[in-house]
Amino acid sequence: MNNTKYVFVTGGVTSSLGKGIIAASLAKLLQVRGYSVTIQKLDPYINIDPGTLNPYEHGECYVTNDGAETDLDLGHYERFLNIPTSQANNVTTGRIYQSVIDKERRGDFLGKTVQVIPHITNEIKERIQLLGKTGKFDIVITEIGGTVGDIESLPYIEAVRQLEWELGKENAIVIHLTLIPYLAAAGELKTKPTQHSVKMLMQSGVNPDILVCRTEHHLSESIKRKLALFCNVKQEDVIESIDADTIYDVPVFMQNEGLDKVVLKKLNLNADTEPDLSKWNNFLSKHKNPKHAVEIGLIGKYVELKDAYKSISESFIHAGSSQEIKVNIHWIHSEELTPTNAAEKLKNLNGVIVAPGFGERGIEGKISAVQYVRENKIPFLGICLGMQMAVIEFARNVIGLKDANSTEMNPATEFSVISLMEAQKNISNMGGTMRLGAWDCKLSKNSKVYNAYQTEMISERHRHRYEFNNKYLDQITNAGMKISGINPKTSLVEIIEIPDHPWFVGVQYHPEYKSTVLNPHPLFVAFVKACLENS
Ligand code: GLN
C-alpha cells in the first residue's frame, strides 16, 4: 500500500476545542469502514517530550509500548482505535530542532545555512510521512497542536501547505476545527471569529477543506451557508460538532453529520459502505444506562487538574460500562489526608485507588490512606507510586520497620524498601533514567491478578525510576504480603497483593495506559467488581 492519504487537523479561535477527540472520532469512523488509520500529534513546544512537564502544565504524560513519553491525546487515539501508537505518533518542536541540529553538527547540510525554511519544514514533512511510509496505513490523521495564528505553529502550517501541494488535493486535506460562540445577550451564534481564523490560515496559503464547528447550539442552515460563503468551503463541508455529554458520543455525532463521508469523498476513497458502530454503541448504551454505582476515592496530589489522571478516569469508564456500573470518582488530595482524618474521609467509599506520582509532596497522606483501607478491608488498587506506598506502609505498620521509605523521598532512610537499582545510580539526566514502556511480567497462578487476567504472561507499560528492593523480599513475604507478578528477566517485583484482604493489589506498572473502549483493562474490571461487592 503506497498511496497513503493525509488528513490534517488544525484548530482556530481558542485552544481546548477537542482536536484530539475529533481526530480520534474521524479515525474510528474510517476504521469501522475497513480503512487502516493512525493518528499523529505534532506539538509546537520546545520540550523534547512531555516527560519532563509538570502534570499541572499539560495533564498526564501518556506512555506507549515503545517507551515514548507522549501527549495525553495519544491515549485517546488508543482508547478509540484499540491499536497501539508509538514514538512516531508524537513529535514536538524540540524534537524537530534537535534532529536538525544533530544533522547540522554531522555536516549533513554540506555547508548550507540552516534555516526554518526549508530545513525545519522539511524535517516536519518527513516526520509527518514517516507513518505513511511504513505502508501500514491507508490514512494518517495529523493533529497540529496549538491554535492557528500562534507564532510557534507557523512552520507546521507551512509544512502542511507544501505537503498539500506536493501530494495533491486528493491525497491531503485540511480539517479546521473552530468555535462558534453563542452570545446569550444577543441570543445569537457568531461566525466572525471563525471567519478570522480561516482568513489567518489562508494568509499562510492553506485553504481548509472542511470546517468542524464546536457549538453549544445547533447550527441552522443559514449559519452553515454563511460560514461556507465566507470561509470558501461548500455548505456540506461545514460540520456541526455540538457539545456532548461524553467524548464517546462524538464518533456517533460525527457519523450523523457525515464527517467521514465528506472526508472520503475529498480523498477519492470509497464511501459506499456504512460504518458499523454496533460494538461502540453497545459500549455507549451500557455506559449511559448503568444498573449499579460504586464510589471510588482517587488519592493523588494533582487532583485539582483531572487531566493529570486522564487514563485512569477513562479506564474506569471502560471497566464500569462492561459491568454496567457507574463509577463515581471522588478526588481526594493526598496532602489533606492524615492518620487522624483518613477514616472520616474514606469511610463511605467502596474502594480506593492511590495514584502514580513523583516526589515527596503528599506521600504521607497516601500512606495513611493505604493503612486505613488495608486495616478496614476496603478494596485497594495502587498504581506505580501507589504500589510503592503500599509496600512502605506494610513495612512500617505490619513489620515494624519504623520510617521505612523510598530513597526517592528519603535517601538516608534506614529501611529502603523502595530504591534505585544499582545500574541506575549514576545517571543524572532527568529524561532517560526511567524504566519506560512495555515489560513482561509473569503472574503467580494463585492470585487476584491471575484471576483478573486469566493468563500467566502479561506485558504492561512502565514509567518509574524506583523499584521494590529485593533485599526486603523475604521479610515482606513472611509477614503476609504476596508477590504475585515478577519480571521474568530481571526478577524485579511488579505486583504485590495481600491475600488476607478482599482485594488489595499494587502494581509497579500503569494498567491505565492499555484500557480501551473495546478492551476494558482486566485489573480495572476486577477492581470495580470488588468495589461493587463492597457496596
Ligand atoms: N516516583 C516513583 C518512581 O519514580 C513512581 C513513579 C510513578 O508513579 N509513575 O519510581
Coordinates of C-alpha atoms and ligand atoms in Angstrom, one line a residue:
M1 CA 0.0 0.0 0.0
N2 CA 1.8 3.1 -1.2
N3 CA -0.8 5.7 -1.6
T4 CA -1.3 6.8 2.0
K5 CA -3.7 9.7 2.3
Y6 CA -3.2 12.5 4.8
V7 CA -5.7 14.4 6.8
F8 CA -4.5 17.4 8.8
V9 CA -6.5 18.8 11.7
T10 CA -5.8 22.4 12.7
G11 CA -7.5 24.4 15.4
G12 CA -8.8 28.0 15.4
V13 CA -10.2 30.7 17.7
T14 CA -9.3 29.0 21.1
S15 CA -7.4 26.1 22.5
S16 CA -9.1 23.1 24.2
L17 CA -11.7 22.6 21.4
G18 CA -11.0 18.9 21.4
K19 CA -9.0 18.4 18.2
G20 CA -7.8 15.1 19.6
I21 CA -11.3 13.9 20.1
I22 CA -12.4 15.0 16.6
A23 CA -9.3 13.3 15.1
A24 CA -9.9 10.1 17.1
S25 CA -13.6 10.1 16.2
L26 CA -13.0 10.5 12.5
A27 CA -10.3 7.8 12.7
K28 CA -12.8 5.5 14.4
L29 CA -15.4 6.0 11.6
L30 CA -12.8 5.4 8.9
Q31 CA -11.6 2.3 10.8
V32 CA -15.0 0.7 11.1
R33 CA -15.4 1.2 7.4
G34 CA -12.4 -1.0 6.9
Y35 CA -9.6 1.5 6.5
S36 CA -6.4 1.2 8.4
V37 CA -5.9 4.5 10.1
T38 CA -3.5 6.1 12.6
I39 CA -3.3 9.5 14.3
Q40 CA -0.3 11.6 15.0
K41 CA 0.1 14.7 17.1
L42 CA 2.5 17.5 16.4
D43 CA 3.2 19.6 19.5
P44 CA 4.7 23.1 18.9
Y45 CA 6.5 23.4 22.2
I46 CA 10.3 23.1 22.7
N47 CA 10.4 20.3 25.3
I48 CA 11.7 17.2 23.6
D49 CA 8.7 15.3 25.0
P50 CA 6.1 16.0 27.8
G51 CA 8.0 13.6 30.1
T52 CA 9.6 16.5 32.0
L53 CA 6.5 18.6 32.1
N54 CA 4.7 19.1 35.4
P55 CA 1.2 17.5 35.1
Y56 CA -0.3 20.8 36.1
E57 CA 1.0 22.3 32.8
H58 CA 0.0 19.7 30.4
G59 CA -2.0 16.9 32.1
E60 CA -1.0 13.3 32.1
C61 CA 2.1 12.1 30.3
Y62 CA 1.0 9.0 28.2
V63 CA 3.4 6.2 27.6
T64 CA 3.4 4.0 24.6
N65 CA 4.7 0.4 24.2
D66 CA 8.0 1.5 22.8
G67 CA 8.5 3.7 25.9
A68 CA 7.8 7.1 24.4
E69 CA 6.6 9.7 26.8
T70 CA 3.8 11.5 24.9
D71 CA 0.9 13.8 24.9
L72 CA -2.3 12.6 26.5
D73 CA -4.1 12.8 23.2
L74 CA -2.3 9.6 22.2
G75 CA -4.3 8.0 25.0
H76 CA -7.5 9.0 23.3
Y77 CA -6.2 7.7 20.0
E78 CA -5.5 4.3 21.5
R79 CA -8.7 4.1 23.5
F80 CA -10.8 5.0 20.4
L81 CA -8.9 2.9 17.8
N82 CA -7.8 0.0 20.0
I83 CA -4.4 -0.1 18.3
P84 CA -1.1 0.9 19.8
T85 CA 0.7 4.1 19.0
S86 CA 4.5 4.7 19.2
Q87 CA 7.1 7.5 19.3
A88 CA 6.4 8.3 15.7
N89 CA 2.9 9.4 16.7
N90 CA 4.0 12.3 18.8
V91 CA 6.6 14.9 17.6
T92 CA 7.4 18.2 19.4
T93 CA 9.2 21.2 18.0
G94 CA 12.0 20.4 20.4
R95 CA 12.5 17.0 18.8
I96 CA 12.4 18.6 15.3
Y97 CA 15.0 21.1 16.2
Q98 CA 17.2 18.5 18.0
S99 CA 17.2 16.4 14.9
V100 CA 18.0 19.3 12.5
I101 CA 20.8 20.5 14.8
D102 CA 22.2 16.9 15.1
K103 CA 22.3 16.8 11.3
E104 CA 24.0 20.2 11.1
R105 CA 26.7 19.1 13.5
R106 CA 27.3 15.9 11.5
G107 CA 27.7 18.1 8.4
D108 CA 24.7 16.7 6.6
F109 CA 23.8 20.1 5.2
L110 CA 27.1 20.4 3.3
G111 CA 27.9 23.9 4.5
K112 CA 24.5 25.4 3.7
T113 CA 22.9 28.0 6.0
V114 CA 20.4 26.0 8.1
Q115 CA 17.0 27.8 8.3
V116 CA 13.4 27.3 9.4
I117 CA 12.5 27.1 5.7
P118 CA 13.4 24.7 4.3
H119 CA 15.3 22.7 7.0
I120 CA 12.8 22.8 9.8
T121 CA 9.8 22.5 7.5
N122 CA 11.5 19.6 5.6
E123 CA 12.0 17.8 8.9
I124 CA 8.4 18.3 9.8
K125 CA 7.3 16.9 6.5
E126 CA 9.5 13.9 7.0
R127 CA 8.0 13.2 10.4
I128 CA 4.5 13.5 9.0
Q129 CA 5.2 11.0 6.3
L130 CA 7.1 8.6 8.5
L131 CA 4.0 6.7 9.5
G132 CA 2.6 6.7 5.9
K133 CA 5.9 5.3 4.6
T134 CA 5.6 2.2 6.8
G135 CA 2.9 1.1 4.3
K136 CA 0.7 0.0 7.1
F137 CA -1.9 2.8 6.9
D138 CA -4.4 3.9 4.3
I139 CA -4.9 7.2 6.1
V140 CA -2.8 9.1 8.5
I141 CA -4.5 11.9 10.5
T142 CA -2.1 14.5 11.8
E143 CA -3.3 16.8 14.5
I144 CA -1.4 20.1 14.7
G145 CA -1.3 21.2 18.3
G146 CA -1.9 24.9 19.3
T147 CA -4.1 27.4 17.6
V148 CA -3.7 28.9 14.1
G149 CA -2.1 32.3 14.5
D150 CA 0.3 31.2 17.2
I151 CA 3.9 32.1 16.3
E152 CA 5.2 28.6 17.0
S153 CA 2.6 27.0 14.8
L154 CA 3.8 28.7 11.6
P155 CA 6.4 26.2 10.4
Y156 CA 3.8 23.4 10.8
I157 CA 1.2 25.3 8.8
E158 CA 3.9 25.9 6.1
A159 CA 4.8 22.2 6.1
V160 CA 1.1 21.4 5.6
R161 CA 0.8 23.8 2.7
Q162 CA 3.8 22.3 1.0
L163 CA 2.6 18.7 1.5
E164 CA -0.8 19.5 0.1
W165 CA 0.9 21.0 -2.9
E166 CA 3.3 18.1 -3.3
L167 CA 0.8 15.3 -2.8
G168 CA -2.2 16.8 -4.5
K169 CA -5.6 17.7 -3.1
E170 CA -7.0 14.2 -3.4
N171 CA -4.2 12.9 -1.1
A172 CA -4.0 15.5 1.6
I173 CA -6.8 17.6 3.1
V174 CA -7.2 20.0 6.0
I175 CA -9.9 20.0 8.6
H176 CA -10.1 23.2 10.6
L177 CA -11.8 22.8 14.0
T178 CA -13.2 26.1 15.2
L179 CA -15.6 27.6 17.8
I180 CA -18.9 29.2 17.0
P181 CA -19.6 31.2 20.2
Y182 CA -23.1 31.9 21.4
L183 CA -23.8 35.3 22.7
A184 CA -26.5 34.9 25.3
A185 CA -27.4 38.6 25.4
A186 CA -27.9 38.8 21.7
G187 CA -29.3 35.2 21.5
E188 CA -27.0 34.6 18.5
L189 CA -24.3 32.3 17.3
K190 CA -21.4 34.3 16.0
T191 CA -19.3 33.3 12.9
K192 CA -16.8 36.2 12.9
P193 CA -14.1 34.5 15.0
T194 CA -14.2 31.6 12.6
Q195 CA -14.0 33.8 9.5
H196 CA -10.9 35.5 11.0
S197 CA -9.2 32.3 11.9
V198 CA -9.8 30.8 8.4
K199 CA -8.5 34.1 6.9
M200 CA -5.4 33.6 9.0
L201 CA -4.9 30.1 7.6
M202 CA -5.4 31.4 4.1
Q203 CA -2.8 34.1 4.6
S204 CA -0.4 31.2 5.1
G205 CA -1.6 29.6 1.9
V206 CA -3.8 26.9 3.4
N207 CA -7.4 26.7 2.4
P208 CA -9.3 24.4 4.8
D209 CA -11.4 21.8 3.0
I210 CA -13.7 21.1 5.9
L211 CA -14.8 23.2 8.9
V212 CA -15.8 21.3 12.1
C213 CA -17.6 23.8 14.3
R214 CA -17.8 23.4 18.0
T215 CA -21.0 24.9 19.3
E216 CA -23.4 24.8 22.3
H217 CA -26.4 25.2 20.0
H218 CA -27.4 23.6 16.7
L219 CA -26.2 25.5 13.6
S220 CA -29.0 26.5 11.3
E221 CA -28.7 26.0 7.5
S222 CA -28.3 29.8 7.1
I223 CA -25.4 29.9 9.6
K224 CA -23.8 27.0 7.7
R225 CA -24.3 28.8 4.4
K226 CA -22.8 32.0 5.8
L227 CA -19.7 30.1 7.2
A228 CA -19.4 28.3 3.8
L229 CA -19.5 31.5 1.8
F230 CA -17.1 33.5 3.9
C231 CA -14.7 30.6 4.6
N232 CA -14.5 29.4 1.0
V233 CA -15.9 25.8 1.5
K234 CA -19.0 24.0 0.3
Q235 CA -22.0 24.1 2.6
E236 CA -21.9 20.3 3.0
D237 CA -18.3 20.7 4.3
V238 CA -19.5 22.7 7.3
I239 CA -19.9 20.1 10.1
E240 CA -21.5 20.8 13.4
S241 CA -19.9 19.5 16.5
I242 CA -22.3 20.1 19.3
D243 CA -21.3 19.8 22.9
A244 CA -21.5 16.1 24.0
D245 CA -22.2 14.5 27.4
T246 CA -19.3 12.2 26.9
I247 CA -16.4 12.2 24.5
Y248 CA -17.5 8.7 23.4
D249 CA -20.6 10.3 21.8
V250 CA -18.5 12.2 19.3
P251 CA -17.9 9.5 16.7
V252 CA -21.7 8.9 16.6
F253 CA -22.4 12.7 16.3
M254 CA -19.7 12.9 13.5
Q255 CA -21.3 10.0 11.7
N256 CA -24.7 11.7 11.8
E257 CA -23.1 14.9 10.5
G258 CA -21.4 12.9 7.7
L259 CA -17.8 13.9 8.5
D260 CA -16.4 10.6 7.4
K261 CA -18.3 10.8 4.1
V262 CA -17.1 14.2 3.1
V263 CA -13.5 13.2 4.1
L264 CA -13.6 10.0 1.9
K265 CA -15.2 11.9 -1.0
K266 CA -12.4 14.5 -0.9
L267 CA -9.7 11.8 -0.7
N268 CA -11.3 10.0 -3.6
L269 CA -11.9 6.9 -1.5
N270 CA -14.9 4.6 -1.4
A271 CA -17.7 5.8 0.9
D272 CA -20.4 3.3 -0.1
T273 CA -20.4 1.0 2.9
E274 CA -22.0 2.3 6.1
P275 CA -19.7 2.3 9.2
D276 CA -20.6 -0.4 11.6
L277 CA -20.6 1.2 15.1
S278 CA -22.6 -1.6 16.8
K279 CA -19.8 -2.5 19.3
W280 CA -19.2 1.1 20.1
N281 CA -22.9 1.8 20.5
N282 CA -23.2 -1.2 22.8
F283 CA -20.5 0.2 25.0
L284 CA -22.2 3.6 25.0
S285 CA -25.6 2.3 25.9
K286 CA -24.2 0.3 28.8
H287 CA -22.2 3.4 29.9
K288 CA -25.3 5.5 29.8
N289 CA -27.7 3.0 31.5
P290 CA -25.8 1.6 34.4
K291 CA -27.5 -0.8 36.8
H292 CA -25.3 -0.2 39.8
A293 CA -23.0 2.5 41.1
V294 CA -19.7 2.4 43.1
E295 CA -17.9 5.2 44.9
I296 CA -14.2 5.1 44.4
G297 CA -11.7 7.5 46.0
L298 CA -8.7 8.6 43.9
I299 CA -5.9 9.8 46.1
G300 CA -3.4 12.0 44.3
K301 CA -1.5 15.2 44.5
Y302 CA -2.6 16.7 41.2
V303 CA -6.4 16.2 41.7
E304 CA -7.1 19.9 41.0
L305 CA -6.4 19.1 37.4
K306 CA -8.3 16.0 36.4
D307 CA -6.4 15.7 33.1
A308 CA -3.4 14.6 35.2
Y309 CA -5.2 11.3 35.7
K310 CA -6.9 11.1 32.3
S311 CA -6.1 7.4 31.5
I312 CA -7.2 6.3 35.0
S313 CA -10.6 8.0 34.8
E314 CA -11.2 6.7 31.3
S315 CA -10.2 3.2 32.4
F316 CA -13.0 3.4 35.0
I317 CA -15.5 4.3 32.3
H318 CA -14.5 1.3 30.1
A319 CA -14.5 -1.1 33.1
G320 CA -17.6 0.3 34.6
S321 CA -19.5 0.1 31.3
S322 CA -18.5 -3.5 30.8
Q323 CA -20.1 -4.3 34.2
E324 CA -23.0 -1.8 33.8
I325 CA -21.6 0.0 36.8
K326 CA -21.4 3.8 37.1
V327 CA -18.1 4.6 38.8
N328 CA -18.2 7.8 40.7
I329 CA -14.7 9.1 41.3
H330 CA -14.1 11.1 44.5
W331 CA -11.0 13.2 44.0
I332 CA -9.1 13.3 47.3
H333 CA -6.0 15.4 47.7
S334 CA -3.2 13.4 49.3
E335 CA -1.9 16.4 51.2
E336 CA -5.2 16.7 53.0
L337 CA -5.1 13.1 54.4
T338 CA -3.6 12.3 57.8
P339 CA -3.7 9.3 60.0
T340 CA -6.4 11.0 62.1
N341 CA -8.8 12.1 59.3
A342 CA -8.3 9.1 56.9
A343 CA -11.3 7.3 58.5
E344 CA -13.6 10.3 58.1
K345 CA -12.6 10.9 54.5
L346 CA -12.6 7.3 53.3
K347 CA -15.2 5.5 55.3
N348 CA -18.1 5.9 52.7
L349 CA -16.1 4.7 49.8
N350 CA -16.4 1.3 48.2
G351 CA -12.8 1.3 47.0
V352 CA -9.7 3.4 46.9
I353 CA -7.0 3.9 44.2
V354 CA -3.7 5.5 45.1
A355 CA -2.4 7.3 42.0
P356 CA 1.0 7.5 40.4
G357 CA 3.3 10.4 41.1
F358 CA 6.7 11.8 41.7
G359 CA 8.3 13.5 44.7
E360 CA 7.7 13.7 48.3
R361 CA 4.6 16.0 48.4
G362 CA 1.6 14.2 49.7
I363 CA 3.1 10.8 50.3
E364 CA 2.3 10.6 54.0
G365 CA -1.3 11.2 53.1
K366 CA -1.1 8.3 50.6
I367 CA 0.4 6.1 53.3
S368 CA -2.4 7.0 55.7
A369 CA -5.0 6.0 53.0
V370 CA -3.3 2.7 52.4
Q371 CA -3.2 1.9 56.2
Y372 CA -6.9 2.7 56.5
V373 CA -8.0 0.6 53.5
R374 CA -5.7 -2.3 54.5
E375 CA -7.0 -2.4 58.1
N376 CA -10.6 -1.9 57.1
K377 CA -10.7 -4.3 54.2
I378 CA -11.7 -1.8 51.6
P379 CA -10.7 -2.8 48.0
F380 CA -7.4 -1.1 47.0
L381 CA -5.6 -0.6 43.8
G382 CA -2.1 1.1 44.0
I383 CA -0.6 2.2 40.7
C384 CA 3.2 2.8 40.5
L385 CA 3.8 5.2 43.3
G386 CA 0.6 3.9 44.8
M387 CA 2.1 0.4 44.9
Q388 CA 5.3 1.7 46.4
M389 CA 3.3 3.4 49.2
A390 CA 1.6 0.1 49.9
V391 CA 5.0 -1.6 50.4
I392 CA 6.2 1.3 52.6
E393 CA 3.0 1.2 54.7
F394 CA 3.3 -2.6 55.1
A395 CA 6.9 -2.4 56.1
R396 CA 6.2 0.4 58.7
N397 CA 3.0 -0.8 60.2
V398 CA 2.9 -4.6 59.8
I399 CA 6.6 -5.4 60.1
G400 CA 7.5 -2.5 62.3
L401 CA 10.4 -1.1 60.2
K402 CA 9.9 2.4 61.5
D403 CA 10.3 5.2 59.0
A404 CA 10.7 2.7 56.1
N405 CA 10.7 4.7 52.9
S406 CA 11.6 5.0 49.3
T407 CA 15.1 6.5 48.6
E408 CA 13.2 8.9 46.3
M409 CA 11.6 10.5 49.4
N410 CA 14.4 10.0 51.9
P411 CA 17.8 9.0 50.6
A412 CA 19.0 8.4 54.1
T413 CA 16.3 6.0 55.2
E414 CA 17.4 3.1 57.3
F415 CA 14.8 0.8 55.6
S416 CA 14.9 1.5 51.9
V417 CA 12.1 -0.9 50.9
I418 CA 11.8 1.0 47.6
S419 CA 15.1 2.1 46.0
L420 CA 17.1 2.6 42.8
M421 CA 18.6 -0.4 41.1
E422 CA 22.5 -0.3 41.2
A423 CA 22.7 0.2 37.5
Q424 CA 20.6 3.4 37.7
K425 CA 22.6 5.1 40.5
N426 CA 25.0 7.2 38.5
I427 CA 22.5 8.8 36.0
S428 CA 21.6 12.4 36.5
N429 CA 19.9 13.5 33.3
M430 CA 16.1 13.7 34.0
G431 CA 15.0 12.4 30.6
G432 CA 16.2 8.9 30.1
T433 CA 16.7 7.4 33.5
M434 CA 13.3 5.7 33.8
R435 CA 12.1 2.3 33.2
L436 CA 9.7 3.1 30.3
G437 CA 7.4 1.2 28.0
A438 CA 6.3 -2.4 27.8
W439 CA 7.8 -5.1 30.1
D440 CA 6.8 -8.7 30.5
C441 CA 5.5 -9.9 33.8
K442 CA 4.8 -13.4 35.0
L443 CA 1.9 -13.9 37.3
S444 CA 1.5 -16.4 40.2
K445 CA -1.4 -18.7 39.4
N446 CA -3.0 -18.5 42.8
S447 CA -3.6 -14.8 42.9
K448 CA -6.1 -12.0 42.4
V449 CA -4.2 -10.7 39.4
Y450 CA -4.2 -14.2 37.7
N451 CA -7.9 -14.4 38.3
A452 CA -8.3 -11.0 36.7
Y453 CA -6.0 -11.5 33.6
Q454 CA -6.7 -15.3 33.2
T455 CA -3.2 -15.7 31.8
E456 CA 0.2 -16.2 33.1
M457 CA 2.3 -13.9 31.0
I458 CA 1.3 -10.3 30.6
S459 CA 3.0 -7.2 29.2
E460 CA 2.4 -3.8 30.7
R461 CA 3.8 -0.3 30.4
H462 CA 6.1 1.3 33.0
R463 CA 7.2 4.8 33.9
H464 CA 9.2 5.0 37.0
R465 CA 12.7 5.1 38.4
Y466 CA 12.4 3.3 41.7
E467 CA 11.8 -0.4 42.4
F468 CA 10.7 -2.8 45.1
N469 CA 14.0 -3.5 46.9
N470 CA 14.5 -7.3 46.8
K471 CA 16.7 -7.1 49.9
Y472 CA 13.4 -7.0 51.9
L473 CA 11.6 -9.7 49.8
D474 CA 11.7 -12.4 52.5
Q475 CA 10.9 -10.2 55.3
I476 CA 7.9 -8.7 53.5
T477 CA 6.5 -12.0 52.1
N478 CA 7.0 -13.7 55.5
A479 CA 4.8 -11.0 57.1
G480 CA 1.9 -11.8 54.7
M481 CA 2.4 -9.7 51.6
K482 CA 2.3 -11.8 48.4
I483 CA 4.5 -11.1 45.3
S484 CA 2.1 -12.1 42.5
G485 CA 3.9 -10.7 39.5
I486 CA 7.6 -10.7 38.6
N487 CA 9.6 -9.6 35.7
P488 CA 11.0 -12.9 34.4
K489 CA 14.3 -11.4 33.1
T490 CA 15.3 -9.1 35.9
S491 CA 13.4 -10.6 38.9
L492 CA 12.0 -7.2 39.7
V493 CA 8.8 -7.2 41.7
E494 CA 5.9 -5.9 39.5
I495 CA 2.8 -6.8 41.6
I496 CA 2.1 -7.1 45.3
E497 CA -1.1 -8.4 47.0
I498 CA -2.4 -9.1 50.4
P499 CA -4.2 -12.4 50.3
D500 CA -5.8 -11.9 53.6
H501 CA -7.9 -8.9 52.3
P502 CA -10.9 -8.9 50.0
W503 CA -8.9 -7.1 47.2
F504 CA -5.6 -5.4 47.8
V505 CA -3.4 -5.1 44.7
G506 CA -0.4 -2.8 43.9
V507 CA 1.2 -2.7 40.5
Q508 CA 4.5 -1.2 39.6
Y509 CA 3.3 -0.6 36.1
H510 CA 0.4 1.5 34.6
P511 CA -2.5 -0.6 33.6
E512 CA -4.5 2.5 32.7
Y513 CA -2.4 3.1 29.5
K514 CA -3.8 -0.1 28.0
S515 CA -7.5 0.2 28.7
T516 CA -9.6 0.8 25.6
V517 CA -13.3 1.1 24.8
L518 CA -13.3 -2.4 23.2
N519 CA -10.8 -3.9 25.7
P520 CA -11.5 -2.7 29.2
H521 CA -8.5 -3.5 31.3
P522 CA -8.9 -6.7 33.3
L523 CA -7.4 -5.2 36.5
F524 CA -9.8 -2.3 36.4
V525 CA -12.7 -4.6 35.8
A526 CA -11.7 -6.9 38.7
F527 CA -11.2 -3.8 41.0
V528 CA -14.6 -2.3 40.0
K529 CA -16.3 -5.7 40.7
A530 CA -14.6 -5.9 44.1
C531 CA -15.8 -2.4 44.9
L532 CA -19.4 -3.4 43.9
E533 CA -19.2 -6.4 46.3
N534 CA -18.1 -4.0 49.0
S535 CA -21.1 -1.6 48.3
Ligands
GLN1 N1 8.1 8.3 41.7 C1 8.1 6.8 41.5 C2 9.3 6.3 40.8 O1 9.9 7.0 40.0 C3 6.8 6.4 40.9 C4 6.5 6.9 39.5 C5 5.1 6.8 39.1 O2 4.2 6.7 39.9 N2 4.8 6.8 37.8 O3 9.6 5.2 40.9

